XYZ file of C-alpha atoms in Angstrom:
704
model
C 0.037 -0.029 -0.024
C 0.945 3.548 -0.451
C 2.147 6.263 2.046
C 1.791 9.845 2.656
C 5.234 11.311 1.758
C 5.007 11.640 -1.965
C 8.328 10.249 -2.840
C 7.226 8.641 -6.112
C 8.618 9.917 -9.266
C 5.810 11.452 -11.159
C 5.305 10.907 -14.894
C 2.338 13.073 -16.144
C 2.314 11.125 -19.331
C 1.290 8.038 -17.493
C -2.196 7.667 -16.221
C -1.065 6.086 -13.081
C 1.680 8.636 -12.699
C -0.706 11.476 -13.177
C -3.432 10.406 -10.774
C -2.539 7.305 -8.815
C 1.083 8.699 -7.994
C -0.379 11.882 -6.371
C -3.225 10.175 -4.735
C -0.831 7.775 -3.206
C 1.514 10.450 -2.347
C -1.023 12.564 -0.563
C -3.549 10.316 1.040
C -1.808 7.047 1.144
C -4.826 5.433 -0.567
C -3.069 4.398 -3.679
C -1.277 1.418 -4.837
C 2.547 1.325 -4.502
C 5.618 -0.097 -2.733
C 6.859 0.888 0.650
C 10.312 0.964 -0.903
C 10.153 4.076 -3.262
C 12.954 5.015 -5.580
C 13.593 8.660 -6.156
C 14.785 8.898 -9.739
C 17.577 11.362 -10.516
C 16.520 14.383 -12.816
C 18.731 15.558 -15.624
C 19.802 19.268 -15.562
C 18.032 20.757 -18.569
C 18.576 24.215 -19.879
C 15.893 26.450 -18.720
C 13.171 28.098 -20.848
C 14.620 31.453 -22.097
C 11.480 33.073 -20.964
C 11.580 31.606 -17.554
C 15.358 32.440 -17.287
C 14.694 36.051 -18.363
C 11.742 36.371 -15.899
C 13.815 35.026 -12.913
C 16.705 37.392 -13.849
C 14.219 40.186 -13.811
C 12.948 39.373 -10.393
C 16.496 38.866 -9.055
C 17.358 42.305 -10.421
C 14.382 43.862 -8.480
C 15.815 42.264 -5.333
C 19.339 43.637 -6.033
C 17.902 47.103 -6.769
C 15.845 47.218 -3.525
C 18.604 45.752 -1.340
C 21.321 48.076 -2.521
C 19.032 51.150 -2.522
C 18.017 50.448 1.164
C 21.630 50.303 2.244
C 22.301 53.590 0.396
C 19.191 55.245 1.744
C 19.994 54.205 5.460
C 23.479 55.668 5.095
C 21.944 58.834 3.648
C 19.546 59.130 6.561
C 22.498 58.913 9.009
C 24.638 61.287 7.063
C 22.203 63.809 5.638
C 23.080 63.082 2.028
C 20.352 64.107 -0.489
C 18.484 62.306 -3.179
C 20.755 62.965 -6.113
C 23.967 61.788 -4.709
C 21.979 58.799 -3.339
C 20.889 57.904 -6.891
C 24.488 58.252 -8.059
C 25.721 55.974 -5.292
C 22.986 53.424 -6.203
C 24.058 53.474 -9.911
C 27.653 52.730 -8.874
C 26.604 49.877 -6.674
C 24.371 48.414 -9.435
C 27.221 48.626 -11.855
C 29.563 46.973 -9.353
C 26.897 44.228 -8.635
C 26.426 43.554 -12.398
C 30.139 43.211 -12.947
C 30.670 40.921 -9.985
C 27.685 38.708 -11.103
C 28.492 38.427 -14.739
C 28.568 34.871 -15.963
C 27.979 33.501 -12.507
C 24.255 32.594 -13.017
C 23.522 29.201 -14.514
C 19.856 28.484 -14.711
C 18.393 25.068 -14.942
C 14.975 23.983 -15.731
C 13.893 24.859 -12.317
C 15.208 26.764 -9.453
C 16.167 23.513 -7.782
C 19.168 21.266 -8.146
C 19.639 17.886 -9.817
C 18.802 15.065 -7.443
C 21.622 12.713 -6.301
C 21.898 9.203 -7.697
C 18.981 6.985 -7.291
C 18.544 5.513 -3.969
C 15.927 3.339 -2.244
C 13.943 5.086 0.459
C 11.775 3.302 2.943
C 9.238 5.220 4.815
C 7.104 3.573 7.700
C 3.474 3.923 6.791
C 2.484 4.072 10.336
C 4.526 7.213 10.907
C 2.626 9.100 8.271
C -0.870 7.639 7.831
C -2.157 8.959 11.185
C -0.909 12.686 10.750
C -2.191 12.578 7.190
C -5.591 11.557 8.255
C -5.653 14.158 11.060
C -4.539 16.887 8.798
C -7.249 16.026 6.180
C -10.070 15.927 8.805
C -8.864 19.148 10.510
C -8.614 20.954 7.154
C -12.203 19.926 6.441
C -13.434 21.224 9.696
C -11.746 24.501 9.546
C -12.485 25.153 5.914
C -16.239 24.376 6.457
C -16.423 26.456 9.794
C -14.690 29.393 7.866
C -16.980 29.131 4.888
C -20.183 29.004 7.038
C -18.973 31.477 9.712
C -19.382 28.863 12.208
C -18.080 29.127 15.936
C -14.521 30.481 15.820
C -13.329 27.547 17.984
C -14.034 25.269 15.059
C -11.548 27.278 12.845
C -8.530 27.993 15.067
C -8.268 24.687 16.903
C -8.398 22.396 13.886
C -6.164 25.009 12.077
C -3.434 24.521 14.703
C -4.016 20.665 14.653
C -3.588 20.690 10.776
C -0.300 22.684 11.207
C 0.978 20.323 13.930
C 0.164 17.034 12.198
C 1.166 18.354 8.773
C 4.559 19.352 10.191
C 4.984 16.018 11.850
C 4.224 14.220 8.433
C 6.548 16.626 6.527
C 9.362 15.887 8.914
C 8.867 12.235 8.706
C 9.148 12.255 4.949
C 12.243 14.469 4.997
C 13.909 11.970 7.368
C 13.431 9.194 4.524
C 14.925 11.309 1.624
C 18.427 10.795 0.448
C 18.756 14.608 0.026
C 16.467 17.611 0.285
C 16.425 18.068 -3.329
C 15.065 14.591 -3.932
C 11.599 13.125 -3.940
C 9.636 15.394 -6.201
C 9.264 15.593 -10.088
C 10.941 18.340 -12.026
C 8.514 20.342 -14.239
C 8.956 20.330 -17.917
C 11.763 22.696 -19.229
C 9.160 24.424 -21.424
C 5.639 24.958 -20.325
C 3.139 27.715 -19.811
C 5.545 30.634 -20.834
C 3.108 32.070 -23.431
C 0.147 31.852 -21.070
C 2.100 33.489 -18.190
C 3.166 36.424 -20.497
C -0.240 36.968 -21.657
C -1.594 36.878 -17.996
C 1.030 39.244 -16.711
C 0.470 41.561 -19.573
C -3.277 41.506 -18.916
C -2.784 42.110 -15.104
C -0.475 45.053 -15.932
C -3.149 46.409 -18.433
C -5.796 46.078 -15.750
C -3.865 48.014 -13.257
C -3.909 50.941 -15.624
C -7.639 51.123 -15.721
C -8.466 50.230 -12.115
C -8.901 53.051 -9.572
C -9.067 52.072 -5.859
C -8.020 55.110 -3.725
C -6.603 54.184 -0.439
C -6.151 56.437 2.570
C -2.838 54.768 3.618
C -1.197 56.843 0.869
C -1.470 60.048 2.735
C 1.622 59.393 4.762
C 3.827 57.414 2.369
C 3.258 59.271 -0.857
C 3.562 62.512 1.018
C 7.064 61.512 2.041
C 7.811 60.664 -1.686
C 6.510 63.971 -2.626
C 8.777 65.748 -0.057
C 11.644 63.997 -1.626
C 10.583 64.909 -5.168
C 10.082 68.551 -4.175
C 13.118 69.120 -1.953
C 15.551 66.443 -2.958
C 16.318 65.417 0.751
C 15.087 62.347 2.947
C 12.901 63.688 5.688
C 13.435 62.503 9.225
C 10.756 64.610 10.723
C 7.141 65.599 10.106
C 6.107 66.554 6.472
C 2.347 66.305 6.970
C 1.656 69.075 9.252
C 4.910 71.107 9.044
C 8.083 71.506 7.344
C 10.037 69.120 9.601
C 8.882 71.015 12.741
C 7.301 68.019 14.525
C 8.395 64.510 14.959
C 7.405 62.054 12.184
C 4.132 60.133 12.632
C 5.637 56.756 11.650
C 9.086 56.360 13.139
C 11.688 55.481 12.132
C 11.475 55.900 8.391
C 13.361 52.650 7.615
C 11.472 51.505 4.435
C 13.231 52.930 1.540
C 10.626 52.301 -1.197
C 8.902 55.634 -0.862
C 12.155 57.511 -0.807
C 13.166 55.738 -3.980
C 9.999 56.795 -5.800
C 10.527 60.348 -4.610
C 14.168 60.389 -5.610
C 13.266 59.145 -9.062
C 10.574 61.757 -9.354
C 13.028 64.471 -8.162
C 15.510 63.330 -10.838
C 12.926 63.490 -13.594
C 11.262 66.677 -12.324
C 7.780 65.076 -11.937
C 5.435 64.812 -9.043
C 6.013 61.534 -6.892
C 2.393 60.565 -7.744
C 3.283 60.130 -11.366
C 5.846 57.431 -10.588
C 3.749 55.940 -7.769
C 0.503 55.727 -9.585
C 1.361 55.578 -13.216
C 4.759 53.618 -13.307
C 4.713 51.236 -10.383
C 1.242 49.548 -10.727
C 1.725 47.956 -14.252
C 5.383 47.065 -13.445
C 4.551 45.461 -10.131
C 1.484 43.624 -11.555
C 3.528 42.248 -14.343
C 6.329 41.062 -11.749
C 3.775 39.680 -9.488
C 2.518 37.114 -12.056
C 6.215 36.300 -12.833
C 6.941 35.806 -9.181
C 3.996 33.561 -8.682
C 5.054 31.454 -11.748
C 8.597 31.166 -10.364
C 7.363 29.902 -7.096
C 5.169 27.336 -8.596
C 8.124 26.138 -10.739
C 10.376 26.041 -7.791
C 7.786 23.924 -5.982
C 7.935 21.623 -9.086
C 4.298 21.842 -9.650
C 3.021 19.640 -12.415
C 0.681 21.387 -15.070
C 2.037 24.712 -14.106
C -0.417 26.426 -16.628
C -3.392 24.905 -14.719
C -1.868 25.990 -11.398
C -1.310 29.540 -12.527
C -4.761 29.843 -14.195
C -6.439 28.623 -10.919
C -4.279 30.983 -8.785
C -5.100 33.996 -10.923
C -8.674 33.161 -11.068
C -8.783 32.952 -7.382
C -7.041 36.292 -6.999
C -9.384 37.930 -9.514
C -12.554 36.761 -7.677
C -11.423 37.106 -4.228
C -12.764 40.624 -3.679
C -15.241 42.289 -1.309
C -15.288 45.222 0.858
C -12.384 43.504 2.990
C -8.979 45.107 2.682
C -7.097 41.940 3.772
C -8.009 39.281 1.329
C -5.340 38.137 -1.203
C -7.366 39.286 -4.211
C -7.949 42.825 -2.603
C -4.116 42.913 -2.192
C -3.389 42.167 -5.776
C -3.529 44.357 -8.846
C -5.765 47.176 -7.367
C -3.342 48.088 -4.802
C 0.003 47.172 -6.288
C 1.604 50.638 -5.908
C 2.054 50.439 -2.125
C 5.303 48.931 -0.773
C 3.579 46.497 1.636
C 1.538 44.948 -1.199
C 4.617 44.696 -3.466
C 6.227 42.853 -0.448
C 3.369 40.344 -0.557
C 2.975 39.755 -4.145
C 6.404 40.118 -5.546
C 9.087 39.696 -2.860
C 7.533 36.934 -0.524
C 7.274 34.395 -3.570
C 10.889 35.248 -4.609
C 12.192 34.966 -1.023
C 10.675 31.510 -0.659
C 12.213 30.456 -3.915
C 15.685 31.486 -2.806
C 15.141 29.948 0.631
C 14.194 26.654 -1.157
C 17.189 26.965 -3.261
C 19.439 27.301 -0.164
C 17.785 24.354 1.511
C 18.386 22.243 -1.580
C 21.964 23.024 -1.814
C 23.412 25.422 0.716
C 26.159 27.788 -0.368
C 27.677 31.199 0.406
C 26.299 32.532 -2.786
C 22.743 31.311 -1.976
C 23.049 32.656 1.609
C 23.992 36.032 0.002
C 20.688 35.913 -1.948
C 18.898 35.170 1.274
C 20.499 38.286 2.936
C 19.517 40.419 -0.102
C 15.933 39.271 0.069
C 15.871 40.196 3.774
C 17.245 43.666 3.000
C 14.722 44.154 0.037
C 11.812 43.268 2.247
C 12.704 46.012 4.678
C 12.823 48.446 1.636
C 9.135 47.723 1.051
C 7.496 47.788 4.465
C 8.139 47.814 8.135
C 6.059 44.502 8.128
C 9.274 42.886 7.118
C 10.493 43.374 10.762
C 8.285 40.388 11.930
C 7.085 38.793 8.714
C 10.704 37.876 7.361
C 12.008 36.157 10.685
C 8.784 34.095 10.536
C 9.416 33.232 6.938
C 13.053 32.468 7.792
C 12.016 29.917 10.517
C 9.613 28.324 8.272
C 11.767 28.191 5.050
C 14.985 26.990 6.651
C 13.378 24.435 9.042
C 13.789 21.624 6.645
C 17.581 21.895 7.078
C 17.211 21.050 10.699
C 16.658 17.462 9.829
C 20.011 17.172 8.099
C 22.237 20.178 9.359
C 20.995 22.329 12.112
C 24.131 24.478 11.881
C 23.403 25.231 8.268
C 19.688 25.893 9.069
C 20.791 28.518 11.663
C 23.151 30.210 9.084
C 20.226 30.291 6.568
C 17.853 31.758 9.163
C 20.558 34.342 10.224
C 21.221 35.477 6.538
C 17.626 35.959 5.872
C 16.528 37.657 8.995
C 19.617 39.536 10.021
C 18.653 42.834 8.438
C 15.016 42.936 9.443
C 15.931 41.890 13.054
C 18.562 44.623 13.120
C 16.034 47.173 11.871
C 13.453 45.881 14.513
C 16.185 46.477 17.253
C 16.801 49.932 16.008
C 13.135 50.696 15.933
C 12.717 49.684 19.515
C 15.770 51.550 20.715
C 14.706 54.737 19.019
C 11.180 54.674 20.338
C 9.457 53.305 17.207
C 5.734 54.236 16.766
C 2.879 54.153 14.291
C 0.202 56.867 13.921
C -2.404 54.263 14.258
C -3.529 53.861 17.877
C -4.138 50.101 17.911
C -5.131 50.181 21.544
C -7.792 52.901 21.376
C -9.326 52.885 18.010
C -11.292 50.027 16.265
C -10.657 47.491 18.899
C -12.608 44.835 17.008
C -9.324 44.331 14.968
C -7.895 42.357 17.903
C -10.595 39.601 17.337
C -9.154 36.585 15.734
C -12.547 35.707 14.083
C -12.565 39.318 12.513
C -8.991 38.793 11.240
C -9.743 35.374 9.778
C -12.807 36.384 7.847
C -11.072 39.683 6.762
C -8.349 37.549 4.956
C -10.206 34.400 3.999
C -13.736 35.768 3.737
C -16.585 33.306 3.789
C -18.550 31.053 1.278
C -17.009 28.982 -1.397
C -13.925 31.315 -1.695
C -13.181 30.755 2.052
C -13.620 27.016 1.725
C -11.193 26.656 -1.242
C -8.455 29.093 0.310
C -8.519 27.549 3.722
C -8.434 23.912 2.292
C -5.561 24.784 0.041
C -3.532 26.329 2.840
C -4.105 23.457 5.377
C -3.430 20.812 2.777
C -0.330 22.392 1.444
C 1.745 20.164 3.553
C 0.346 17.193 1.795
C -0.200 18.388 -1.918
C 3.066 20.299 -2.428
C 5.245 18.279 -4.725
C 8.484 19.506 -3.132
C 9.046 17.787 0.245
C 11.016 20.652 2.013
C 8.233 23.147 0.776
C 5.690 20.881 2.708
C 7.268 21.490 5.997
C 7.550 25.385 5.257
C 3.864 25.360 4.426
C 2.927 23.482 7.653
C 4.949 25.847 9.740
C 3.359 28.813 8.176
C -0.025 27.335 9.013
C 1.145 27.057 12.532
C 2.301 30.697 12.864
C -1.038 31.869 11.166
C -2.982 29.765 13.584
C -1.461 31.395 16.593
C -2.642 34.813 15.317
C -6.152 33.366 15.187
C -6.113 32.263 18.833
C -8.416 34.493 20.787
C -6.425 37.061 22.796
C -3.124 36.457 21.066
C -3.024 39.706 19.196
C -3.986 41.833 22.267
C -1.058 40.080 24.262
C 1.308 40.736 21.445
C 0.264 44.386 21.446
C 0.705 44.756 25.032
C 4.150 43.130 24.929
C 5.556 44.528 21.552
C 3.182 46.994 20.232
C 2.361 45.107 17.062
C -1.177 44.024 17.728
C -3.623 43.858 14.793
C -0.817 44.197 12.236
C 0.110 40.569 12.972
C -2.766 39.658 10.527
C 0.004 40.039 7.838
C 1.477 36.926 9.136
C -1.118 35.211 6.765
C 1.195 36.460 3.930
C 3.522 33.641 4.806
C 0.875 31.217 3.598
C 1.121 32.150 0.008
C -2.666 31.393 -0.445
C -2.964 31.964 -4.251
C 0.029 29.771 -4.990
C -1.409 26.918 -2.833
C -4.701 27.286 -4.526
C -3.054 26.798 -7.872
C -1.137 23.629 -6.504
C -4.417 22.064 -5.215
C -6.067 22.751 -8.586
C -3.118 21.217 -10.396
C -3.357 18.095 -8.070
C -7.129 17.612 -8.688
C -6.685 18.089 -12.487
C -3.893 15.548 -12.514
C -5.958 12.990 -10.507
C -8.885 13.342 -12.781
C -6.664 13.272 -15.852
C -5.480 9.873 -14.881
C -9.006 8.558 -14.147
C -10.398 9.604 -17.534
C -7.311 9.209 -19.779
C -8.313 5.798 -21.018
C -11.644 7.044 -22.259
C -9.889 9.616 -24.295
C -11.469 12.507 -22.316
C -8.167 13.879 -21.207
C -8.013 16.498 -23.964
C -11.266 18.040 -22.739
C -10.392 17.900 -19.175
C -8.703 21.301 -18.927
C -11.345 23.069 -20.750
C -14.109 21.368 -18.559
C -12.243 22.195 -15.315
C -11.580 25.828 -16.332
C -15.139 26.296 -17.306
C -16.469 24.893 -14.041
C -14.060 26.898 -12.044
C -15.024 30.103 -13.788
C -18.666 29.352 -13.341
C -18.202 28.683 -9.546
C -16.145 31.732 -8.962
C -18.697 33.816 -10.930
C -21.547 32.486 -8.877
C -19.979 32.452 -5.403
C -16.962 34.897 -5.720
C -16.742 38.680 -6.110
C -14.572 40.179 -8.722
C -11.925 42.578 -7.518
C -13.350 45.235 -9.762
C -16.837 44.983 -8.270
C -18.552 47.966 -6.748
C -18.237 46.668 -3.159
C -14.478 46.706 -3.320
C -14.518 50.450 -3.916
C -12.847 49.807 -7.323
C -13.806 51.719 -10.430
C -12.737 51.148 -13.929
C -11.645 54.361 -15.674
C -9.455 55.626 -18.410
C -5.743 54.640 -18.184
C -2.984 56.683 -16.892
C -4.619 58.146 -13.803
C -3.539 58.694 -10.267
C -5.341 56.757 -7.531
C -7.284 59.877 -6.581
C -10.524 61.127 -8.129
C -10.490 63.655 -10.851
C -12.760 65.878 -8.766
C -10.532 66.000 -5.809
C -7.369 66.502 -7.945
C -9.010 69.354 -9.783
C -9.859 70.994 -6.267
C -6.395 70.577 -5.126
C -5.094 72.279 -8.208
C -7.416 75.137 -7.525
C -6.192 75.323 -3.959
C -2.569 75.460 -5.104
C -3.457 78.338 -7.319
C -5.081 80.391 -4.568
C -2.598 79.728 -1.835
C 0.903 80.460 -0.793
C 3.629 77.939 0.687
C 2.909 77.061 4.228
C -0.897 77.884 4.078
C -3.302 75.740 6.033
C -6.300 74.041 4.411
C -9.334 72.387 5.924
C -11.123 69.710 4.217
C -12.845 66.294 4.679
C -10.712 63.173 4.872
C -10.680 62.038 1.237
C -9.860 65.467 -0.100
C -7.140 66.047 2.591
C -5.496 62.799 1.447
C -5.378 64.121 -2.051
C -3.733 67.324 -0.760
C -1.047 65.276 1.252
C -0.140 63.073 -1.754
C -0.066 65.935 -4.248
C 1.942 68.667 -2.489
C 3.950 69.536 0.664
C 3.649 73.251 -0.115
C 0.371 73.564 1.828
C -0.751 71.546 4.806
C -4.082 70.060 5.966
C -5.549 70.605 9.351
C -5.908 66.851 9.667
C -5.703 64.259 6.930
C -7.117 61.549 9.277
C -8.047 62.359 12.817
C -5.883 59.534 14.466
C -2.751 61.078 12.832
C -3.264 63.904 15.334
C -2.988 61.782 18.457
C 0.791 61.342 18.737
C 1.150 65.188 18.982
C -1.761 65.702 21.319
C 0.520 66.865 24.155
C 2.431 69.369 22.149
C 0.963 72.809 23.052
C 2.147 74.378 19.679
C 0.134 71.779 17.779
C -3.318 73.065 18.794
C -4.671 69.422 18.933
C -8.084 70.303 20.366
C -8.692 72.937 17.638
C -7.461 70.648 14.904
C -9.821 67.875 16.251
C -12.794 70.288 16.398
C -12.494 71.315 12.733
C -11.833 67.736 11.552
C -15.046 66.493 13.259
C -16.866 69.515 11.805
C -16.094 68.929 8.101
C -16.297 65.202 8.400
C -19.743 65.398 10.091
C -18.618 63.655 13.168
C -20.078 64.614 16.612
C -17.946 66.078 19.424
C -17.552 69.723 18.420
C -19.460 72.945 19.342
C -20.344 75.794 17.113
C -18.774 78.325 19.481
C -15.412 76.582 19.249
C -15.195 76.754 15.386
C -14.323 80.445 14.830
C -11.427 80.422 17.507
C -10.036 77.144 15.944
C -10.100 78.643 12.503
C -8.292 81.691 13.560
C -5.747 79.897 15.915
C -4.537 77.558 13.100
C -4.750 80.414 10.433
C -6.806 78.372 7.978
C -6.825 79.998 4.504
C -9.045 77.650 2.542
C -11.770 75.415 3.806
C -13.868 72.888 1.948
C -16.964 71.177 3.131
C -19.444 68.738 1.506
C -21.806 70.432 -0.826
C -24.978 69.451 1.057
C -23.354 70.351 4.650
C -25.182 73.516 5.191
C -24.273 73.664 8.816
C -20.499 73.685 8.294
C -20.969 76.129 5.363
C -22.949 78.569 7.553
C -20.249 78.436 10.356
C -17.564 79.285 7.702
C -19.456 82.230 6.454
C -20.022 83.470 10.056
C -16.248 83.191 10.578
C -15.596 85.547 7.535
C -15.036 82.966 4.768
C -16.415 83.598 1.323
C -17.736 81.019 -1.141
C -14.952 80.636 -3.901
C -15.320 77.249 -5.708
C -17.813 74.498 -5.918
C -18.179 70.960 -7.568
C -20.693 68.217 -7.505
C -19.404 66.971 -4.081
C -17.641 69.931 -2.323
C -17.933 73.704 -1.712
C -14.743 75.580 -1.000
C -14.286 78.912 0.867
C -11.566 81.469 1.133
C -10.627 83.519 4.230
């Protein structure tokens, strides 16, 4: 009888290889021998398209890593943007010269297996954990889909992670090497489909508009660099470097890079952030997913890619944390680029290091860690978690090498985390006093995995990854990622983390380690392979892909929500636009024409965000109210007056009519805009001496 380790050589041309092999490998219900031979794989020249795509992704890692080092040196020394770009250019030339001729690509990112060797795995060691993992996955996926009691999600989730880890470790102990035991994908396959899909996603990013308020700080920093040519270490939202910075320290270098490029080209930072980055990042995100699937040695890569992309395109709702909502429609933000581009590349390089450790591959791990820091402070806790999960397979053979790999990958993020703690790191968002429901594990889980059919598929794919992934070390990595995510789902865990470290609800991003879309693709590939074997003798195999694809699209259309649907706040507009509405951009242009540098403007949140991402010449009273909190004790900041005016124009309670005129006078507000139908605020502005000056379909603006 079969076993649960998946050590069989897989031949997709054989009906038994296509279906029975995987069925036997995953569930232990197939027919096979206890003694399984892992056949060696010949090292075949890589597909030129794959080789070029992988080189492009590696180039992104090199650019982000070297720029981060340059940027951090500039922060400490006060060097400006132009010298920083010159230094970056020198580093890139040096890196290209040192790396010339050193890259030898094979058909996958893995290494050839050693000579064939008989492997025996005791069935009793793996059958039990496999059954437990399958049962736990079924319970958790069903409970998530039906919004059942949360205990039916997080408990079986942790059980699936624990038993899956045990099964994966048992399999690794039976392998002759960590690069053995899984089939290699064909040297050419799916490249044309991937290029079409990547181009399509890039084109879609040009017509999708989904404004996001998080831009107010990060793009404002980019705009400061574009306008002044310096890297700020103090506030640019409310003043010209007068107050401390809201998010401290400014360790992520991505926003500084977009600002430096904009400064060099003499264009607003938003032009780079909103017009250049989304199509480029969307194209790279598809290539990164393809690379990860190939590194996992996934059979039927085109099927896996199609399933993963379909899942992402129909994984939308009002939720901001689902994988689909963190795909094309938000791929100008550094943290989303971290998820969609860098995490897959990081996992690929970690898998290559696990297969054959070397100093060069450890260097790539270090570079990935630095590049992650470039994109988001999330890297401070996410990369060490990925490092533990990705290098854990080496503990079976060489604990010292595993520690070295972990150190290489996590050294820079951990170092930045230490610096953040020592310098009094902070975030503008007060997790302990605002929207406390975000501490709820149930809320986090459904925010990421949603409910219904989409949730069932996503959770099942994640929890079964330790069984269906073709690459044995990747199974253990997947199981450990499930364990870390399950800990976030435990009730009270995020509150405890916030009290101890200040992270709190941000830990929901630990789910990024699960690579949900990739695992959905792997599961789909496994299902199609199994069905292909069953129906091959009836000559139905040629129609299988079409039938499966049609069924998947029909189910997703019926039960999923497209990421361009109205409830996602996404609109389809003409290409080459900023991620801000035309109306708000026109009002900001009017403001700039009727103001002087240093003027204060009052406007509702959405319009204030547009001001912040467009210019640093004028300042807003409050782009979002919680950004005021960290300066509430500074008497020169006029916190109470700012809060009064912010609540007035955003139609929030907690203000009095008598406090409005003194607040306007104290802050020196020059321009004030309110909603067109807000007659109360308009009347108070007129009473304070403001005159109507401009109006649109949504807003009315007044001049002092």
